[in-house]
Amino acid sequence: MTTTVFETRDAGAAERMISDTFARMRMDVIGGRAYMRMARTTLGAHATLSRVTYGMSFTGAGDPFGLLTFGRVRAGTAVYRTGGVSTDYAPGDPFLACQPDRAWSCDLDHFDADVTYLDPALLTEVAPPEPVRFTAYRPVDAAATARWNDVLDFALGLIGRDDCTDNPLIAGTTARLLAATALTVFPNTARTDPTIEDRHDAHPASLRRAIAFIDGNPGGDLSIADIAGAAHITVRALQLAFRRHLDTTPTAYLRRVRLEHAHRDLAAADPASTTVTAVAARWGFANHSRFTANYRATYGRPPSHTLRRA
């Protein structure tokens, strides 16, 4: 997770930065005064968290970014136009700014937002591989808005944490969490029901292959698509196999295996040189309170007790 910051009071420099980073765009400032600041934190190769602040009013237009651009307004207002649809946003609103393959235009007035850029390829790591298209630019309802806000706040809270800065497991897991949440929050064409072939493939042999892959690679940055590929079945068939035979999900099983490894590390660690937070992060658990709750539910005591006994 690497953060870079760009700041300028030159509209031309702001325009060049966006064009060089994303795709060609044009910016026409209203009133002559310009200010832009963008702090970008990468989450692996396919996702970026940004805080974008425009201390100005301007109209803009650009070529397709090739990225899914999700945001949440902190201050100011915005109107985005893409694909013949115009949508306005105010403080607190989550939004999808534009489709990755369509040109766009906007009117921004002292706009400040948390913006998440996702490579569309990331969707194939959390959903069946069929092409997915988002069909609207706002969350489906208030509950979906709250869900997006919760996940985004969690992701933003990881920025700058020492145990997350150079942790590809947490970065990859967080990127996929954002992609999976977007699929549940914003209307889209993803199919979730298993096909007849999926139901046929969700047999015990497929499950054994998936379990063997997870057990053999617990520290890897595994996506559900990676696990399905190792089992030679689709993501839908994989999910059905775990539900049918183990009454759980592939990701829940992966978390359980990683929790067991964290437990072993805590039991063998030196309390003078190791912390619970460091061990949890090593195995992809970025939320300390959730890790502690899951650990206590599984082992009957908090992880700190295991570490002290070691």
Tab-separated table of N, CA and C in Angstrom, residues 48-196:
chain	number	residue	atom	x	y	z
A	48	THR	N	-7.167	1.406	-6.331
A	48	THR	CA	-6.553	2.593	-5.750
A	48	THR	C	-7.592	3.341	-4.938
A	49	LEU	N	-7.202	3.727	-3.724
A	49	LEU	CA	-8.020	4.605	-2.896
A	49	LEU	C	-7.471	6.018	-3.000
A	50	SER	N	-8.341	6.992	-3.233
A	50	SER	CA	-7.892	8.378	-3.404
A	50	SER	C	-8.755	9.330	-2.597
A	51	ARG	N	-8.126	10.373	-2.114
A	51	ARG	CA	-8.836	11.534	-1.576
A	51	ARG	C	-8.594	12.647	-2.580
A	52	VAL	N	-9.644	13.093	-3.244
A	52	VAL	CA	-9.538	14.093	-4.298
A	52	VAL	C	-10.230	15.375	-3.840
A	53	THR	N	-9.499	16.481	-3.850
A	53	THR	CA	-10.035	17.770	-3.411
A	53	THR	C	-9.825	18.804	-4.507
A	54	TYR	N	-10.925	19.429	-4.918
A	54	TYR	CA	-10.861	20.528	-5.885
A	54	TYR	C	-11.329	21.804	-5.187
A	55	GLY	N	-10.406	22.732	-4.926
A	55	GLY	CA	-10.780	24.004	-4.340
A	55	GLY	C	-11.131	24.998	-5.417
A	56	MET	N	-12.076	24.611	-6.272
A	56	MET	CA	-12.460	25.459	-7.407
A	56	MET	C	-13.738	24.894	-8.011
A	57	SER	N	-14.318	25.657	-8.917
A	57	SER	CA	-15.441	25.173	-9.718
A	57	SER	C	-14.958	25.018	-11.153
A	58	PHE	N	-15.349	23.926	-11.806
A	58	PHE	CA	-14.924	23.736	-13.193
A	58	PHE	C	-15.846	22.765	-13.902
A	59	THR	N	-15.816	22.834	-15.215
A	59	THR	CA	-16.444	21.820	-16.058
A	59	THR	C	-15.326	20.983	-16.663
A	60	GLY	N	-15.606	19.714	-16.831
A	60	GLY	CA	-14.586	18.826	-17.373
A	60	GLY	C	-15.190	17.805	-18.303
A	61	ALA	N	-14.350	17.222	-19.146
A	61	ALA	CA	-14.773	16.152	-20.043
A	61	ALA	C	-13.547	15.324	-20.365
A	62	GLY	N	-13.759	14.021	-20.574
A	62	GLY	CA	-12.606	13.175	-20.815
A	62	GLY	C	-12.933	11.893	-21.545
A	63	ASP	N	-11.878	11.238	-21.989
A	63	ASP	CA	-11.988	9.928	-22.617
A	63	ASP	C	-12.260	8.869	-21.552
A	64	PRO	N	-12.653	7.665	-21.961
A	64	PRO	CA	-12.870	6.589	-20.978
A	64	PRO	C	-11.620	6.326	-20.149
A	65	PHE	N	-11.811	6.154	-18.858
A	65	PHE	CA	-10.702	5.892	-17.943
A	65	PHE	C	-10.223	4.443	-18.010
A	66	GLY	N	-11.116	3.547	-18.441
A	66	GLY	CA	-10.781	2.126	-18.379
A	66	GLY	C	-10.886	1.564	-16.979
A	67	LEU	N	-11.429	2.354	-16.058
A	67	LEU	CA	-11.555	1.961	-14.659
A	67	LEU	C	-12.980	2.213	-14.181
A	68	LEU	N	-13.392	1.460	-13.176
A	68	LEU	CA	-14.633	1.752	-12.470
A	68	LEU	C	-14.312	2.785	-11.402
A	69	THR	N	-14.998	3.909	-11.441
A	69	THR	CA	-14.683	5.039	-10.572
A	69	THR	C	-15.824	5.260	-9.598
A	70	PHE	N	-15.648	4.753	-8.379
A	70	PHE	CA	-16.656	4.905	-7.339
A	70	PHE	C	-16.224	6.012	-6.383
A	71	GLY	N	-17.177	6.784	-5.887
A	71	GLY	CA	-16.833	7.865	-4.980
A	71	GLY	C	-17.834	8.032	-3.869
A	72	ARG	N	-17.441	8.862	-2.913
A	72	ARG	CA	-18.352	9.317	-1.858
A	72	ARG	C	-18.021	10.776	-1.584
A	73	VAL	N	-19.030	11.622	-1.688
A	73	VAL	CA	-18.812	13.061	-1.574
A	73	VAL	C	-18.615	13.454	-0.115
A	74	ARG	N	-17.532	14.178	0.149
A	74	ARG	CA	-17.304	14.761	1.468
A	74	ARG	C	-17.873	16.176	1.539
A	75	ALA	N	-17.628	16.960	0.493
A	75	ALA	CA	-18.097	18.348	0.468
A	75	ALA	C	-18.255	18.780	-0.981
A	76	GLY	N	-18.987	19.875	-1.187
A	76	GLY	CA	-19.205	20.368	-2.534
A	76	GLY	C	-20.277	19.571	-3.263
A	77	THR	N	-20.410	19.849	-4.552
A	77	THR	CA	-21.409	19.154	-5.366
A	77	THR	C	-20.788	18.707	-6.680
A	78	ALA	N	-21.454	17.743	-7.318
A	78	ALA	CA	-20.971	17.222	-8.588
A	78	ALA	C	-22.139	16.818	-9.465
A	79	VAL	N	-21.954	16.987	-10.753
A	79	VAL	CA	-22.852	16.431	-11.766
A	79	VAL	C	-21.972	15.659	-12.736
A	80	TYR	N	-22.248	14.368	-12.892
A	80	TYR	CA	-21.516	13.543	-13.851
A	80	TYR	C	-22.471	13.119	-14.951
A	81	ARG	N	-21.958	13.142	-16.186
A	81	ARG	CA	-22.732	12.723	-17.349
A	81	ARG	C	-21.942	11.662	-18.109
A	82	THR	N	-22.596	10.538	-18.369
A	82	THR	CA	-21.962	9.464	-19.141
A	82	THR	C	-23.039	8.553	-19.691
A	83	GLY	N	-22.855	8.075	-20.906
A	83	GLY	CA	-23.816	7.159	-21.501
A	83	GLY	C	-25.207	7.727	-21.620
A	84	GLY	N	-25.312	9.050	-21.789
A	84	GLY	CA	-26.622	9.663	-21.920
A	84	GLY	C	-27.353	9.874	-20.610
A	85	VAL	N	-26.687	9.607	-19.471
A	85	VAL	CA	-27.310	9.762	-18.159
A	85	VAL	C	-26.585	10.860	-17.393
A	86	SER	N	-27.354	11.768	-16.787
A	86	SER	CA	-26.806	12.845	-15.967
A	86	SER	C	-27.271	12.647	-14.526
A	87	THR	N	-26.314	12.632	-13.583
A	87	THR	CA	-26.641	12.393	-12.179
A	87	THR	C	-25.920	13.407	-11.315
A	88	ASP	N	-26.637	13.985	-10.357
A	88	ASP	CA	-26.025	14.975	-9.467
A	88	ASP	C	-25.834	14.372	-8.084
A	89	TYR	N	-24.799	14.851	-7.377
A	89	TYR	CA	-24.439	14.303	-6.074
A	89	TYR	C	-24.133	15.431	-5.101
A	90	ALA	N	-24.458	15.170	-3.826
A	90	ALA	CA	-24.248	16.123	-2.746
A	90	ALA	C	-23.474	15.427	-1.625
A	91	PRO	N	-23.047	16.160	-0.598
A	91	PRO	CA	-22.279	15.544	0.487
A	91	PRO	C	-22.973	14.320	1.088
A	92	GLY	N	-22.190	13.252	1.271
A	92	GLY	CA	-22.695	11.998	1.810
A	92	GLY	C	-23.091	10.988	0.766
A	93	ASP	N	-23.228	11.405	-0.491
A	93	ASP	CA	-23.697	10.501	-1.540
A	93	ASP	C	-22.569	9.609	-2.053
A	94	PRO	N	-22.766	8.259	-2.052
A	94	PRO	CA	-21.877	7.390	-2.811
A	94	PRO	C	-22.296	7.410	-4.280
A	95	PHE	N	-21.353	7.154	-5.182
A	95	PHE	CA	-21.711	7.214	-6.595
A	95	PHE	C	-20.733	6.408	-7.447
A	96	LEU	N	-21.198	6.041	-8.620
A	96	LEU	CA	-20.350	5.546	-9.695
A	96	LEU	C	-20.280	6.668	-10.715
A	97	ALA	N	-19.083	7.207	-10.928
A	97	ALA	CA	-18.955	8.393	-11.771
A	97	ALA	C	-19.200	8.086	-13.236
A	98	CYS	N	-18.631	6.978	-13.731
A	98	CYS	CA	-18.742	6.706	-15.163
A	98	CYS	C	-18.405	5.255	-15.438
A	99	GLN	N	-18.840	4.784	-16.598
A	99	GLN	CA	-18.495	3.450	-17.065
A	99	GLN	C	-17.050	3.437	-17.560
A	100	PRO	N	-16.346	2.334	-17.418
A	100	PRO	CA	-14.928	2.312	-17.794
A	100	PRO	C	-14.669	2.485	-19.283
A	101	ASP	N	-15.677	2.207	-20.114
A	101	ASP	CA	-15.465	2.249	-21.558
A	101	ASP	C	-16.230	3.388	-22.238
A	102	ARG	N	-16.658	4.379	-21.455
A	102	ARG	CA	-17.441	5.475	-22.034
A	102	ARG	C	-16.837	6.826	-21.661
A	103	ALA	N	-16.918	7.760	-22.610
A	103	ALA	CA	-16.497	9.126	-22.319
A	103	ALA	C	-17.440	9.731	-21.275
A	104	TRP	N	-17.002	10.810	-20.672
A	104	TRP	CA	-17.763	11.403	-19.583
A	104	TRP	C	-17.555	12.912	-19.569
A	105	SER	N	-18.428	13.604	-18.851
A	105	SER	CA	-18.241	15.022	-18.582
A	105	SER	C	-18.770	15.294	-17.188
A	106	CYS	N	-18.389	16.452	-16.639
A	106	CYS	CA	-18.782	16.738	-15.266
A	106	CYS	C	-18.820	18.234	-15.015
A	107	ASP	N	-19.554	18.633	-13.977
A	107	ASP	CA	-19.537	19.967	-13.404
A	107	ASP	C	-19.251	19.776	-11.919
A	108	LEU	N	-18.104	20.247	-11.444
A	108	LEU	CA	-17.722	20.079	-10.051
A	108	LEU	C	-17.566	21.444	-9.393
A	109	ASP	N	-18.137	21.579	-8.203
A	109	ASP	CA	-18.086	22.840	-7.466
A	109	ASP	C	-17.472	22.590	-6.096
A	110	HIS	N	-16.198	22.993	-5.947
A	110	HIS	CA	-15.469	22.797	-4.691
A	110	HIS	C	-15.709	21.381	-4.156
A	111	PHE	N	-15.400	20.440	-4.989
A	111	PHE	CA	-15.704	19.028	-4.790
A	111	PHE	C	-14.593	18.360	-3.988
A	112	ASP	N	-14.977	17.628	-2.947
A	112	ASP	CA	-14.037	16.881	-2.105
A	112	ASP	C	-14.632	15.496	-1.912
A	113	ALA	N	-13.888	14.442	-2.270
A	113	ALA	CA	-14.476	13.108	-2.257
A	113	ALA	C	-13.429	12.036	-2.004
A	114	ASP	N	-13.894	10.925	-1.455
A	114	ASP	CA	-13.112	9.692	-1.398
A	114	ASP	C	-13.455	8.910	-2.662
A	115	VAL	N	-12.450	8.641	-3.479
A	115	VAL	CA	-12.687	8.003	-4.775
A	115	VAL	C	-11.925	6.682	-4.834
A	116	THR	N	-12.625	5.644	-5.244
A	116	THR	CA	-12.054	4.312	-5.384
A	116	THR	C	-12.010	3.941	-6.855
A	117	TYR	N	-10.821	3.665	-7.366
A	117	TYR	CA	-10.664	3.255	-8.758
A	117	TYR	C	-10.402	1.747	-8.789
A	118	LEU	N	-11.260	1.018	-9.509
A	118	LEU	CA	-11.134	-0.429	-9.599
A	118	LEU	C	-10.947	-0.849	-11.048
A	119	ASP	N	-9.955	-1.683	-11.292
A	119	ASP	CA	-9.798	-2.302	-12.599
A	119	ASP	C	-10.960	-3.275	-12.798
A	120	PRO	N	-11.701	-3.198	-13.915
A	120	PRO	CA	-12.804	-4.140	-14.122
A	120	PRO	C	-12.377	-5.601	-14.019
A	121	ALA	N	-11.097	-5.886	-14.296
A	121	ALA	CA	-10.611	-7.264	-14.182
A	121	ALA	C	-10.741	-7.783	-12.758
A	122	LEU	N	-10.759	-6.880	-11.780
A	122	LEU	CA	-10.876	-7.297	-10.387
A	122	LEU	C	-12.214	-7.975	-10.118
A	123	LEU	N	-13.240	-7.616	-10.880
A	123	LEU	CA	-14.556	-8.222	-10.666
A	123	LEU	C	-14.523	-9.724	-10.919
A	124	THR	N	-13.663	-10.167	-11.843
A	124	THR	CA	-13.597	-11.600	-12.134
A	124	THR	C	-12.965	-12.381	-10.994
A	125	GLU	N	-12.330	-11.688	-10.049
A	125	GLU	CA	-11.742	-12.368	-8.897
A	125	GLU	C	-12.752	-12.578	-7.778
A	126	VAL	N	-13.909	-11.938	-7.871
A	126	VAL	CA	-14.905	-12.049	-6.806
A	126	VAL	C	-16.267	-12.505	-7.314
A	127	ALA	N	-16.401	-12.670	-8.633
A	127	ALA	CA	-17.691	-13.033	-9.225
A	127	ALA	C	-17.440	-13.963	-10.411
A	128	PRO	N	-18.489	-14.631	-10.901
A	128	PRO	CA	-18.334	-15.451	-12.112
A	128	PRO	C	-17.725	-14.644	-13.247
A	129	PRO	N	-17.007	-15.315	-14.169
A	129	PRO	CA	-16.203	-14.600	-15.158
A	129	PRO	C	-16.963	-13.928	-16.295
A	130	GLU	N	-18.286	-14.060	-16.334
A	130	GLU	CA	-19.027	-13.398	-17.395
A	130	GLU	C	-18.861	-11.876	-17.286
A	131	PRO	N	-18.892	-11.164	-18.407
A	131	PRO	CA	-18.784	-9.695	-18.352
A	131	PRO	C	-19.878	-9.096	-17.478
A	132	VAL	N	-19.502	-8.167	-16.630
A	132	VAL	CA	-20.435	-7.512	-15.720
A	132	VAL	C	-20.498	-6.030	-16.075
A	133	ARG	N	-21.707	-5.500	-16.116
A	133	ARG	CA	-21.879	-4.073	-16.374
A	133	ARG	C	-22.766	-3.475	-15.288
A	134	PHE	N	-22.346	-2.337	-14.767
A	134	PHE	CA	-23.176	-1.630	-13.803
A	134	PHE	C	-24.239	-0.851	-14.565
A	135	THR	N	-25.474	-0.936	-14.075
A	135	THR	CA	-26.617	-0.402	-14.818
A	135	THR	C	-27.183	0.885	-14.228
A	136	ALA	N	-26.658	1.336	-13.096
A	136	ALA	CA	-27.088	2.599	-12.492
A	136	ALA	C	-25.930	3.163	-11.691
A	137	TYR	N	-26.063	4.409	-11.294
A	137	TYR	CA	-24.924	5.142	-10.739
A	137	TYR	C	-25.073	5.468	-9.264
A	138	ARG	N	-26.182	5.042	-8.666
A	138	ARG	CA	-26.388	5.197	-7.226
A	138	ARG	C	-26.598	3.829	-6.584
A	139	PRO	N	-26.375	3.689	-5.271
A	139	PRO	CA	-26.678	2.432	-4.586
A	139	PRO	C	-28.153	2.065	-4.716
A	140	VAL	N	-28.440	0.779	-4.546
A	140	VAL	CA	-29.807	0.303	-4.754
A	140	VAL	C	-30.762	0.821	-3.682
A	141	ASP	N	-30.274	1.047	-2.450
A	141	ASP	CA	-31.146	1.550	-1.395
A	141	ASP	C	-30.292	2.087	-0.240
A	142	ALA	N	-30.955	2.517	0.824
A	142	ALA	CA	-30.242	3.112	1.960
A	142	ALA	C	-29.353	2.087	2.658
A	143	ALA	N	-29.809	0.841	2.739
A	143	ALA	CA	-28.980	-0.194	3.371
A	143	ALA	C	-27.705	-0.428	2.578
A	144	ALA	N	-27.808	-0.387	1.254
A	144	ALA	CA	-26.625	-0.543	0.411
A	144	ALA	C	-25.669	0.632	0.595
A	145	THR	N	-26.220	1.831	0.735
A	145	THR	CA	-25.379	3.001	0.995
A	145	THR	C	-24.590	2.829	2.286
A	146	ALA	N	-25.276	2.362	3.324
A	146	ALA	CA	-24.597	2.150	4.610
A	146	ALA	C	-23.512	1.085	4.488
A	147	ARG	N	-23.793	0.039	3.710
A	147	ARG	CA	-22.805	-1.036	3.527
A	147	ARG	C	-21.566	-0.516	2.812
A	148	TRP	N	-21.756	0.289	1.759
A	148	TRP	CA	-20.607	0.869	1.050
A	148	TRP	C	-19.803	1.777	1.977
A	149	ASN	N	-20.486	2.596	2.766
A	149	ASN	CA	-19.792	3.490	3.677
A	149	ASN	C	-18.967	2.719	4.707
A	150	ASP	N	-19.526	1.644	5.233
A	150	ASP	CA	-18.808	0.846	6.230
A	150	ASP	C	-17.526	0.245	5.644
A	151	VAL	N	-17.639	-0.340	4.457
A	151	VAL	CA	-16.471	-0.977	3.842
A	151	VAL	C	-15.444	0.067	3.430
A	152	LEU	N	-15.906	1.185	2.871
A	152	LEU	CA	-14.975	2.238	2.477
A	152	LEU	C	-14.244	2.803	3.690
A	153	ASP	N	-14.957	3.039	4.780
A	153	ASP	CA	-14.314	3.561	5.988
A	153	ASP	C	-13.281	2.573	6.520
A	154	PHE	N	-13.601	1.294	6.462
A	154	PHE	CA	-12.632	0.277	6.890
A	154	PHE	C	-11.374	0.345	6.034
A	155	ALA	N	-11.560	0.422	4.712
A	155	ALA	CA	-10.404	0.470	3.807
A	155	ALA	C	-9.579	1.729	4.038
A	156	LEU	N	-10.236	2.866	4.194
A	156	LEU	CA	-9.518	4.120	4.424
A	156	LEU	C	-8.750	4.081	5.741
A	157	GLY	N	-9.275	3.354	6.720
A	157	GLY	CA	-8.620	3.257	8.016
A	157	GLY	C	-7.310	2.490	7.986
A	158	LEU	N	-7.070	1.737	6.918
A	158	LEU	CA	-5.829	0.971	6.803
A	158	LEU	C	-4.664	1.833	6.325
A	159	ILE	N	-4.974	2.970	5.698
A	159	ILE	CA	-3.928	3.812	5.114
A	159	ILE	C	-3.027	4.360	6.220
A	160	GLY	N	-1.748	4.162	6.055
A	160	GLY	CA	-0.782	4.678	7.019
A	160	GLY	C	-0.472	3.752	8.170
A	161	ARG	N	-1.210	2.652	8.320
A	161	ARG	CA	-0.908	1.720	9.405
A	161	ARG	C	0.360	0.938	9.089
A	162	ASP	N	1.271	0.858	10.052
A	162	ASP	CA	2.558	0.201	9.828
A	162	ASP	C	2.399	-1.257	9.452
A	163	ASP	N	1.408	-1.952	10.039
A	163	ASP	CA	1.240	-3.372	9.766
A	163	ASP	C	0.580	-3.636	8.423
A	164	CYS	N	0.119	-2.585	7.739
A	164	CYS	CA	-0.553	-2.752	6.448
A	164	CYS	C	0.247	-2.199	5.276
A	165	THR	N	1.233	-1.353	5.561
A	165	THR	CA	1.928	-0.628	4.495
A	165	THR	C	2.554	-1.558	3.467
A	166	ASP	N	3.261	-2.584	3.916
A	166	ASP	CA	3.930	-3.508	3.003
A	166	ASP	C	3.345	-4.907	3.120
A	167	ASN	N	2.038	-4.986	3.146
A	167	ASN	CA	1.358	-6.261	3.344
A	167	ASN	C	0.478	-6.561	2.132
A	168	PRO	N	0.998	-7.311	1.142
A	168	PRO	CA	0.207	-7.588	-0.065
A	168	PRO	C	-1.046	-8.403	0.217
A	169	LEU	N	-1.033	-9.199	1.279
A	169	LEU	CA	-2.212	-10.001	1.610
A	169	LEU	C	-3.371	-9.101	2.010
A	170	ILE	N	-3.112	-8.117	2.853
A	170	ILE	CA	-4.167	-7.188	3.262
A	170	ILE	C	-4.580	-6.305	2.091
A	171	ALA	N	-3.615	-5.849	1.295
A	171	ALA	CA	-3.951	-4.996	0.146
A	171	ALA	C	-4.855	-5.736	-0.831
A	172	GLY	N	-4.502	-6.969	-1.183
A	172	GLY	CA	-5.304	-7.737	-2.132
A	172	GLY	C	-6.683	-8.070	-1.592
A	173	THR	N	-6.729	-8.462	-0.319
A	173	THR	CA	-8.010	-8.796	0.296
A	173	THR	C	-8.925	-7.580	0.348
A	174	THR	N	-8.365	-6.418	0.669
A	174	THR	CA	-9.162	-5.199	0.749
A	174	THR	C	-9.666	-4.774	-0.628
A	175	ALA	N	-8.822	-4.907	-1.639
A	175	ALA	CA	-9.247	-4.567	-2.997
A	175	ALA	C	-10.433	-5.438	-3.423
A	176	ARG	N	-10.339	-6.734	-3.157
A	176	ARG	CA	-11.447	-7.627	-3.530
A	176	ARG	C	-12.690	-7.367	-2.684
A	177	LEU	N	-12.499	-6.973	-1.439
A	177	LEU	CA	-13.651	-6.620	-0.604
A	177	LEU	C	-14.394	-5.426	-1.193
A	178	LEU	N	-13.667	-4.420	-1.656
A	178	LEU	CA	-14.296	-3.263	-2.281
A	178	LEU	C	-15.037	-3.661	-3.558
A	179	ALA	N	-14.421	-4.523	-4.369
A	179	ALA	CA	-15.067	-4.960	-5.613
A	179	ALA	C	-16.327	-5.768	-5.324
A	180	ALA	N	-16.237	-6.698	-4.368
A	180	ALA	CA	-17.403	-7.515	-4.034
A	180	ALA	C	-18.519	-6.660	-3.450
A	181	THR	N	-18.163	-5.662	-2.649
A	181	THR	CA	-19.173	-4.778	-2.067
A	181	THR	C	-19.839	-3.936	-3.146
A	182	ALA	N	-19.053	-3.454	-4.097
A	182	ALA	CA	-19.638	-2.682	-5.197
A	182	ALA	C	-20.694	-3.497	-5.938
A	183	LEU	N	-20.457	-4.786	-6.096
A	183	LEU	CA	-21.409	-5.645	-6.806
A	183	LEU	C	-22.707	-5.829	-6.026
A	184	THR	N	-22.644	-5.695	-4.707
A	184	THR	CA	-23.872	-5.813	-3.907
A	184	THR	C	-24.544	-4.470	-3.679
A	185	VAL	N	-23.817	-3.378	-3.914
A	185	VAL	CA	-24.343	-2.046	-3.601
A	185	VAL	C	-24.945	-1.363	-4.822
A	186	PHE	N	-24.272	-1.444	-5.964
A	186	PHE	CA	-24.707	-0.753	-7.176
A	186	PHE	C	-25.358	-1.742	-8.145
A	187	PRO	N	-26.475	-1.381	-8.767
A	187	PRO	CA	-27.153	-2.302	-9.692
A	187	PRO	C	-26.218	-2.745	-10.817
A	188	ASN	N	-26.274	-4.044	-11.161
A	188	ASN	CA	-25.387	-4.577	-12.192
A	188	ASN	C	-25.963	-5.850	-12.772
A	189	THR	N	-25.275	-6.388	-13.771
A	189	THR	CA	-25.790	-7.536	-14.521
A	189	THR	C	-25.195	-8.867	-14.074
A	190	ALA	N	-24.465	-8.901	-12.977
A	190	ALA	CA	-23.812	-10.144	-12.539
A	190	ALA	C	-24.856	-11.215	-12.236
A	191	ARG	N	-24.577	-12.422	-12.698
A	191	ARG	CA	-25.432	-13.569	-12.400
A	191	ARG	C	-24.867	-14.303	-11.199
A	192	THR	N	-25.725	-14.645	-10.243
A	192	THR	CA	-25.265	-15.336	-9.040
A	192	THR	C	-25.823	-16.745	-8.896
A	193	ASP	N	-26.910	-17.059	-9.583
A	193	ASP	CA	-27.513	-18.389	-9.449
A	193	ASP	C	-26.697	-19.426	-10.211
A	194	PRO	N	-26.418	-20.589	-9.601
A	194	PRO	CA	-25.653	-21.629	-10.300
A	194	PRO	C	-26.435	-22.224	-11.464
A	195	THR	N	-25.716	-22.596	-12.504
A	195	THR	CA	-26.325	-23.254	-13.658
A	195	THR	C	-26.427	-24.755	-13.402
A	196	ILE	N	-27.020	-25.471	-14.348
A	196	ILE	CA	-27.097	-26.932	-14.240
A	196	ILE	C	-25.690	-27.525	-14.184
